[in-house]
């Protein structure tokens, strides 16, 4: 009896258990079956981005410079590629597209497991060939994508820039970037990438047995906003052509010197120029040679070749050179505004009359170590003249008399306890030297304004690491490595002093407008897809320098004498109709480089002098004399700006 009861209980337990299991199976298969099926279906939807077109780039007059067009491209989605299919796929697709299979395999590897990446933009013919072979190319798809088109060619290359895939630093700084979408890497393409970049679209697709069986558009791609530059394309083309001509006449002059047995170190190959609006600080033209054709995609060997040639360097903002005698306009201004004293006990100096004997030779007999030093001016025993006689600051600027401005530096050094050791340097910094200008272009450098503090910092660095030769080793043994001679060299724009062409342009714009320093700009407006104004890009005021109207007008008049009777006289002969030359001024400069380099040729021009609007800065790297090479180039540009007939660029006088 007990056994029968136990058996009955056990049977009931089994019945109950199987009933529960059966009920659960019914619930899953019947009651929740459709919901589970829908969930399973939803899980098969995958997501991919669709690239948006970048906004357009226009010049200040509305000329289209860069835009986008839809073109076919080839992509690989590793989700659909089996391990044993990788090698044959790479080889065959590389052959069809005419690309290096190793490079393609590297792209494949970087995409990681289940990654999707763009291989190349292709022609319609290649797209057709690939399309016919898709069944034999696992994971390959054809997608229409926006391609960047640069309509102005190499013109404006450094302003517009180029595109490239984001690197590790880009992805770290902007984690939201799509590693398959090219971003700006130079110029305004980089500086305004967040404006020009559109918003990617999103497409979902469903996969079954390794094939896409359905897809749907979730988010439409949004075209980026457009930008309007401050640049005038016609002026830019003229400036770039003028630089090329300046390089040519420099090399012709070097050929003549070689034939005459004179020492020449190199071929001239680099130059830069800036045209800046004195009032608004809009950059109307900015050029650098060598340049390149902007691109959205480029093969590695070509990129490396351009990089090695320095083509990506925008010398107007990243080239740091001694500003040489162009800086004398600043020394002139400080001398007048601060009433700087001329030195005591120096032969050839009249302190009361504030005059210096520009006879070509400066003898310094009372140096700290008791020795004497002799400095010769640029015209000493030259073909031009070897004795200009007694000159005041106005006449000294006209003939670019180093002796006068050396004495200004020496006088400031002797009186440093009363006037402050950095009075010249402080003015230079206020006018834009020694720090970046804030221009809306990448890779700008700040240059160097030499001071005691900087030299002592360099000395300490060099003591800790003797391989870093920032100063001559003998200076480390002195009480201070900064000497009076350093201030003298600074006063004529030499020594450790370096500046970019854009900094020089900013300083002259401030001198011409009465002391207002702004941040220069290459972009003036942001527009929507329909051309409506979204934002105006301002050039904010950085500071105001106290320049009196009397000194400003005197400086402009003396800069005019430079082109009518001074170091740029020959370059500006036959500038235009009667009276035209009265509205132009400028300053030559010839920068001494290292012992194995030729001098750099500078010129800064201003016009019209009655109401200054344009600053033109030209530098021809290792070009030689400023009066000989840079001044004729700038004269050609100034003629255009003044609405005059432009005349041929020919060598001027070999002056400082």
mmCIF file of C-alpha atoms in Angstrom, residues 165-174 179:
data_model
loop_
_atom_site.group_PDB
_atom_site.id
_atom_site.type_symbol
_atom_site.label_atom_id
_atom_site.label_comp_id
_atom_site.label_asym_id
_atom_site.label_seq_id
_atom_site.Cartn_x
_atom_site.Cartn_y
_atom_site.Cartn_z
ATOM 1 C CA UNK A 165 41.988 60.747 -43.479
ATOM 2 C CA UNK A 166 42.030 61.515 -39.751
ATOM 3 C CA UNK A 167 45.158 60.320 -37.962
ATOM 4 C CA UNK A 168 45.510 59.071 -34.395
ATOM 5 C CA UNK A 169 45.850 62.611 -33.019
ATOM 6 C CA UNK A 170 42.704 63.723 -34.867
ATOM 7 C CA UNK A 171 40.712 60.771 -33.566
ATOM 8 C CA UNK A 172 41.929 61.360 -30.033
ATOM 9 C CA UNK A 173 41.011 65.046 -30.151
ATOM 10 C CA UNK A 174 37.673 64.403 -31.890
ATOM 11 C CA UNK A 179 37.751 57.388 -39.754
#
